[in-house]
Amino acid sequence: AVVSTQSTGELGDSLDNLLNWANVKYGDLVKLEDVKPEELSKLLRPHEEDVQLKAPEIVGKLADVEQLLGPVSERQTDDEEVLALITKHGQLNQKWTDIQDELEKLRGTLCDTHR
């Protein structure tokens, strides 16, 4: 797959922005673990909405990268931009999973208190 450097660069920038967002969001969510359960639902809701709003962009961007790079087997490359893209894709993918897991965990905390 021939990748025009521009799209790689642009995607890289988008991934950087999303990764920054994801890192901050994840940090915010982890901080909520210390919040009292009765305050948690109030504090969690805006984050959940935020994550839902961001989801299509993140999932879409991850898909864009996958489409751009082609199958994993074809990714033997020395192109630094492409390698950077693969790395960022992996990081964002992981962080996005972490965010989902953290939300589940916090929701679980809420469910426990309502019983």
Coordinates of N, CA, C and O in Angstrom, one line a residue:
A1 N 0.9 -1.2 0.0 CA 0.0 0.0 0.0 C 0.9 1.2 0.0 O 1.8 1.4 0.8
V2 N 0.6 2.1 -0.9 CA 1.4 3.4 -1.0 C 0.7 4.4 -0.2 O -0.5 4.6 -0.4
V3 N 1.4 5.0 0.8 CA 0.8 5.9 1.7 C 1.3 7.3 1.3 O 2.5 7.5 1.4
S4 N 0.4 8.3 1.0 CA 0.9 9.6 0.8 C 1.3 10.2 2.1 O 0.5 10.0 3.1
T5 N 2.5 10.8 2.2 CA 3.0 11.3 3.5 C 2.0 12.3 4.2 O 1.9 12.3 5.4
Q6 N 1.3 13.0 3.4 CA 0.4 14.0 3.9 C -0.7 13.3 4.8 O -0.9 13.7 5.9
S7 N -1.3 12.3 4.2 CA -2.4 11.7 5.0 C -1.8 11.0 6.3 O -2.4 11.0 7.3
T8 N -0.6 10.5 6.1 CA 0.0 9.9 7.3 C 0.3 10.9 8.4 O 0.0 10.7 9.6
G9 N 0.8 12.1 7.9 CA 1.1 13.2 8.9 C -0.2 13.7 9.5 O -0.2 13.9 10.7
E10 N -1.2 13.9 8.7 CA -2.5 14.4 9.2 C -3.1 13.4 10.2 O -3.6 13.8 11.3
L11 N -3.1 12.1 9.8 CA -3.6 11.1 10.7 C -2.8 11.1 12.0 O -3.4 11.0 13.1
G12 N -1.5 11.2 11.9 CA -0.6 11.2 13.1 C -1.0 12.4 14.0 O -1.1 12.2 15.2
D13 N -1.3 13.5 13.5 CA -1.7 14.7 14.3 C -3.0 14.4 15.0 O -3.2 14.7 16.1
S14 N -3.9 13.9 14.2 CA -5.3 13.5 14.8 C -5.1 12.5 15.9 O -5.7 12.7 17.0
L15 N -4.2 11.5 15.7 CA -4.0 10.5 16.7 C -3.4 11.2 17.9 O -3.7 10.8 19.1
D16 N -2.4 12.1 17.7 CA -1.8 12.8 18.8 C -2.9 13.5 19.7 O -2.9 13.4 20.9
N17 N -3.8 14.2 19.0 CA -4.8 15.0 19.7 C -5.7 14.0 20.5 O -6.1 14.3 21.6
L18 N -6.1 12.9 19.8 CA -7.0 12.0 20.5 C -6.3 11.3 21.6 O -6.9 11.0 22.7
L19 N -5.0 11.0 21.5 CA -4.3 10.3 22.5 C -4.2 11.3 23.7 O -4.3 10.8 24.9
N20 N -3.9 12.5 23.5 CA -3.9 13.5 24.6 C -5.2 13.5 25.3 O -5.2 13.5 26.5
W21 N -6.3 13.6 24.5 CA -7.6 13.6 25.1 C -7.8 12.4 25.9 O -8.3 12.4 27.1
A22 N -7.4 11.2 25.4 CA -7.7 9.9 26.0 C -6.9 9.8 27.3 O -7.3 9.3 28.3
N23 N -5.6 10.3 27.3 CA -4.8 10.3 28.5 C -5.4 11.1 29.6 O -5.4 10.7 30.8
V24 N -5.8 12.3 29.2 CA -6.4 13.2 30.2 C -7.7 12.6 30.8 O -7.9 12.6 32.0
K25 N -8.5 12.1 29.9 CA -9.8 11.5 30.3 C -9.6 10.3 31.2 O -10.3 10.2 32.2
Y26 N -8.6 9.5 30.8 CA -8.4 8.3 31.7 C -7.9 8.8 33.1 O -8.3 8.2 34.1
G27 N -7.0 9.8 33.1 CA -6.6 10.3 34.4 C -7.7 10.8 35.2 O -7.8 10.6 36.4
D28 N -8.7 11.5 34.6 CA -9.9 12.0 35.3 C -10.7 10.9 35.8 O -11.2 11.0 36.9
L29 N -10.9 9.9 35.0 CA -11.7 8.7 35.5 C -11.1 8.0 36.6 O -11.7 7.6 37.6
V30 N -9.7 7.8 36.6 CA -9.1 7.1 37.7 C -9.2 7.9 39.0 O -9.4 7.3 40.0
K31 N -9.2 9.2 38.9 CA -9.4 10.1 40.1 C -10.7 9.8 40.7 O -10.9 10.0 41.9
L32 N -11.7 9.5 39.9 CA -13.1 9.3 40.4 C -13.2 8.1 41.3 O -14.1 7.9 42.0
E33 N -12.2 7.2 41.3 CA -12.2 6.0 42.1 C -12.2 6.4 43.6 O -12.6 5.7 44.5
D34 N -11.7 7.6 43.9 CA -11.6 8.1 45.3 C -12.9 8.8 45.8 O -13.0 9.2 46.9
V35 N -13.8 9.1 44.8 CA -15.0 9.9 45.1 C -16.0 9.0 45.9 O -16.1 7.8 45.6
K36 N -16.7 9.7 46.8 CA -17.8 9.0 47.5 C -18.9 8.5 46.5 O -19.2 9.3 45.5
P37 N -19.4 7.3 46.6 CA -20.4 6.8 45.7 C -21.5 7.7 45.4 O -22.0 7.8 44.3
E38 N -22.0 8.4 46.5 CA -23.2 9.3 46.2 C -22.8 10.5 45.3 O -23.7 11.1 44.7
E39 N -21.6 10.8 45.3 CA -21.2 11.9 44.4 C -20.7 11.4 43.0 O -20.7 12.1 42.0
L40 N -20.4 10.1 43.0 CA -19.8 9.5 41.8 C -20.8 9.7 40.6 O -20.3 10.1 39.5
S41 N -22.0 9.3 40.7 CA -22.9 9.3 39.6 C -23.0 10.7 38.9 O -23.0 10.8 37.7
K42 N -23.1 11.7 39.8 CA -23.1 13.1 39.2 C -21.8 13.4 38.4 O -21.8 14.0 37.4
L43 N -20.7 13.0 39.0 CA -19.4 13.3 38.4 C -19.1 12.5 37.2 O -18.4 12.9 36.3
L44 N -19.6 11.3 37.2 CA -19.3 10.3 36.2 C -20.1 10.7 34.9 O -19.5 10.5 33.8
R45 N -21.3 11.2 35.1 CA -22.1 11.4 33.9 C -21.5 12.3 32.8 O -21.5 11.9 31.6
P46 N -21.0 13.4 33.1 CA -20.3 14.3 32.1 C -19.2 13.5 31.4 O -19.0 13.7 30.2
H47 N -18.5 12.7 32.1 CA -17.4 12.0 31.5 C -17.9 10.9 30.5 O -17.4 10.7 29.4
E48 N -19.0 10.3 31.0 CA -19.6 9.3 30.1 C -20.1 9.9 28.8 O -19.9 9.3 27.7
E49 N -20.7 11.1 28.9 CA -21.2 11.8 27.8 C -20.1 12.2 26.8 O -20.2 12.0 25.6
D50 N -19.0 12.6 27.5 CA -17.8 13.0 26.8 C -17.3 11.9 26.0 O -16.9 12.0 24.8
V51 N -17.2 10.7 26.6 CA -16.6 9.5 26.0 C -17.5 9.1 24.8 O -17.0 8.7 23.8
Q52 N -18.8 9.1 25.1 CA -19.8 8.8 24.0 C -19.6 9.7 22.8 O -19.7 9.2 21.7
L53 N -19.5 11.0 23.1 CA -19.3 11.9 22.0 C -18.0 11.7 21.2 O -18.0 11.8 20.0
K54 N -17.0 11.3 21.9 CA -15.7 11.1 21.3 C -15.6 9.8 20.6 O -14.8 9.6 19.7
A55 N -16.4 8.8 21.0 CA -16.3 7.4 20.5 C -16.2 7.3 19.0 O -15.3 6.7 18.5
P56 N -17.2 8.0 18.3 CA -17.2 7.8 16.8 C -15.9 8.3 16.2 O -15.4 7.7 15.3
E57 N -15.4 9.4 16.8 CA -14.1 10.0 16.2 C -13.0 9.1 16.5 O -12.2 8.8 15.6
I58 N -12.9 8.5 17.7 CA -11.7 7.6 18.0 C -11.8 6.3 17.2 O -10.9 5.9 16.6
V59 N -13.0 5.7 17.3 CA -13.2 4.5 16.5 C -13.0 4.7 15.0 O -12.3 3.9 14.4
G60 N -13.5 5.8 14.5 CA -13.3 6.1 13.1 C -11.8 6.3 12.8 O -11.4 5.9 11.7
K61 N -11.1 7.0 13.6 CA -9.7 7.3 13.4 C -8.9 6.1 13.4 O -8.0 5.9 12.6
L62 N -9.2 5.2 14.4 CA -8.5 3.9 14.5 C -8.7 3.1 13.2 O -7.8 2.5 12.6
A63 N -10.0 3.2 12.7 CA -10.3 2.4 11.5 C -9.6 3.1 10.3 O -9.1 2.3 9.4
D64 N -9.5 4.4 10.2 CA -8.8 5.1 9.2 C -7.3 4.6 9.1 O -6.8 4.3 8.0
V65 N -6.7 4.5 10.2 CA -5.3 4.1 10.3 C -5.2 2.7 9.8 O -4.3 2.3 9.0
E66 N -6.1 1.8 10.2 CA -6.0 0.4 9.8 C -6.2 0.3 8.3 O -5.5 -0.5 7.6
Q67 N -7.1 1.1 7.8 CA -7.4 1.1 6.4 C -6.1 1.6 5.6 O -5.8 1.0 4.6
L68 N -5.5 2.6 6.1 CA -4.4 3.3 5.5 C -3.2 2.3 5.5 O -2.5 2.2 4.5
L69 N -3.0 1.6 6.6 CA -1.8 0.7 6.7 C -2.0 -0.6 6.1 O -1.0 -1.3 5.9
G70 N -3.3 -1.0 5.9 CA -3.5 -2.4 5.3 C -3.3 -3.4 6.4 O -3.1 -3.1 7.6
P71 N -3.3 -4.7 6.0 CA -3.2 -5.8 6.9 C -1.9 -5.7 7.7 O -0.9 -5.2 7.1
V72 N -1.9 -6.2 8.8 CA -0.7 -6.2 9.7 C 0.5 -6.9 9.0 O 1.6 -6.4 9.1
S73 N 0.2 -7.9 8.3 CA 1.3 -8.7 7.6 C 2.1 -7.8 6.6 O 3.2 -8.1 6.3
E74 N 1.4 -6.8 6.1 CA 2.1 -6.0 5.0 C 2.8 -4.8 5.6 O 3.2 -3.9 4.9
R75 N 2.9 -4.7 6.9 CA 3.4 -3.5 7.6 C 4.9 -3.6 7.8 O 5.4 -2.9 8.6
Q76 N 5.6 -4.4 7.0 CA 7.1 -4.4 7.1 C 7.5 -3.1 6.5 O 7.4 -2.9 5.2
T77 N 7.9 -2.1 7.2 CA 8.2 -0.8 6.6 C 9.3 -0.1 7.4 O 9.5 -0.3 8.6
D78 N 10.1 0.7 6.7 CA 11.1 1.5 7.3 C 10.7 3.0 7.4 O 11.4 3.8 7.9
D79 N 9.5 3.3 6.9 CA 9.0 4.6 6.8 C 8.6 5.1 8.3 O 7.8 4.5 8.9
E80 N 9.4 6.1 8.7 CA 9.2 6.5 10.1 C 7.8 7.0 10.4 O 7.3 6.8 11.5
E81 N 7.2 7.7 9.5 CA 5.9 8.2 9.7 C 4.9 7.1 9.9 O 4.0 7.1 10.7
V82 N 5.1 6.1 9.1 CA 4.2 4.9 9.1 C 4.4 4.2 10.5 O 3.4 3.8 11.1
L83 N 5.7 4.0 10.8 CA 6.0 3.3 12.1 C 5.4 4.1 13.3 O 4.8 3.5 14.2
A84 N 5.5 5.4 13.2 CA 5.0 6.3 14.3 C 3.5 6.1 14.3 O 2.9 6.1 15.4
L85 N 2.8 6.0 13.2 CA 1.4 5.9 13.1 C 1.0 4.6 13.7 O 0.0 4.5 14.5
I86 N 1.7 3.5 13.4 CA 1.4 2.2 14.0 C 1.5 2.2 15.5 O 0.6 1.7 16.2
T87 N 2.5 2.9 16.0 CA 2.7 3.0 17.5 C 1.6 3.8 18.1 O 1.0 3.4 19.1
K88 N 1.3 5.0 17.5 CA 0.2 5.8 18.0 C -1.1 5.1 18.0 O -2.0 5.2 18.9
H89 N -1.4 4.4 16.9 CA -2.6 3.6 16.8 C -2.7 2.6 17.9 O -3.7 2.5 18.6
G90 N -1.6 1.9 18.2 CA -1.6 0.9 19.3 C -1.8 1.6 20.7 O -2.6 1.1 21.5
Q91 N -1.2 2.8 20.9 CA -1.4 3.5 22.1 C -2.8 4.0 22.3 O -3.4 3.8 23.4
L92 N -3.4 4.5 21.2 CA -4.7 5.0 21.3 C -5.7 3.9 21.6 O -6.6 4.0 22.4
N93 N -5.5 2.8 20.8 CA -6.3 1.6 21.0 C -6.3 1.1 22.4 O -7.4 0.9 23.0
Q94 N -5.1 1.1 23.0 CA -5.0 0.6 24.4 C -5.6 1.5 25.3 O -6.4 1.1 26.2
K95 N -5.4 2.8 25.1 CA -5.9 3.8 26.1 C -7.4 3.9 26.0 O -8.1 4.0 27.0
W96 N -8.0 3.7 24.8 CA -9.4 3.7 24.6 C -10.0 2.5 25.4 O -11.1 2.6 26.0
T97 N -9.4 1.4 25.3 CA -9.8 0.2 26.0 C -9.7 0.4 27.5 O -10.6 0.1 28.3
D98 N -8.6 1.1 27.9 CA -8.5 1.4 29.4 C -9.6 2.3 29.8 O -10.2 2.1 30.9
I99 N -10.0 3.3 29.0 CA -11.1 4.2 29.4 C -12.4 3.4 29.5 O -13.2 3.6 30.5
Q100 N -12.7 2.5 28.6 CA -13.9 1.7 28.6 C -13.9 0.9 29.9 O -14.9 0.8 30.6
D101 N -12.8 0.2 30.2 CA -12.6 -0.6 31.4 C -12.9 0.2 32.7 O -13.5 -0.2 33.6
E102 N -12.3 1.4 32.7 CA -12.4 2.2 33.9 C -13.8 2.7 34.1 O -14.3 2.7 35.2
L103 N -14.5 3.0 33.0 CA -15.9 3.4 33.1 C -16.8 2.2 33.6 O -17.6 2.4 34.5
E104 N -16.5 1.0 33.1 CA -17.2 -0.2 33.6 C -17.0 -0.3 35.1 O -17.9 -0.6 35.8
K105 N -15.7 -0.2 35.5 CA -15.4 -0.3 36.9 C -16.1 0.7 37.8 O -16.7 0.3 38.8
L106 N -16.1 1.9 37.3 CA -16.8 3.0 38.1 C -18.3 2.7 38.1 O -19.0 2.9 39.1
R107 N -18.9 2.3 37.0 CA -20.3 2.0 37.0 C -20.6 0.8 37.9 O -21.6 0.8 38.6
G108 N -19.7 -0.1 37.9 CA -19.8 -1.3 38.8 C -19.9 -0.8 40.3 O -20.7 -1.3 41.1
T109 N -19.1 0.1 40.6 CA -19.1 0.7 42.0 C -20.4 1.3 42.3 O -21.0 1.1 43.4
L110 N -21.0 2.0 41.3 CA -22.3 2.6 41.5 C -23.4 1.6 41.7 O -24.2 1.7 42.5
C111 N -23.3 0.5 40.9 CA -24.3 -0.5 41.0 C -24.3 -1.2 42.3 O -25.3 -1.4 42.9
D112 N -23.1 -1.4 42.9 CA -23.0 -2.0 44.2 C -23.7 -1.2 45.3 O -24.2 -1.7 46.2
T113 N -23.6 0.2 45.1 CA -24.1 1.0 46.2 C -25.6 1.1 46.1 O -26.3 1.4 47.1
H114 N -26.2 0.9 44.9 CA -27.7 1.0 44.8 C -28.4 -0.2 45.2 O -29.6 -0.1 45.4
R115 N -27.7 -1.3 45.5 CA -28.5 -2.5 45.9 C -28.9 -2.4 47.3 O -28.3 -1.9 48.2

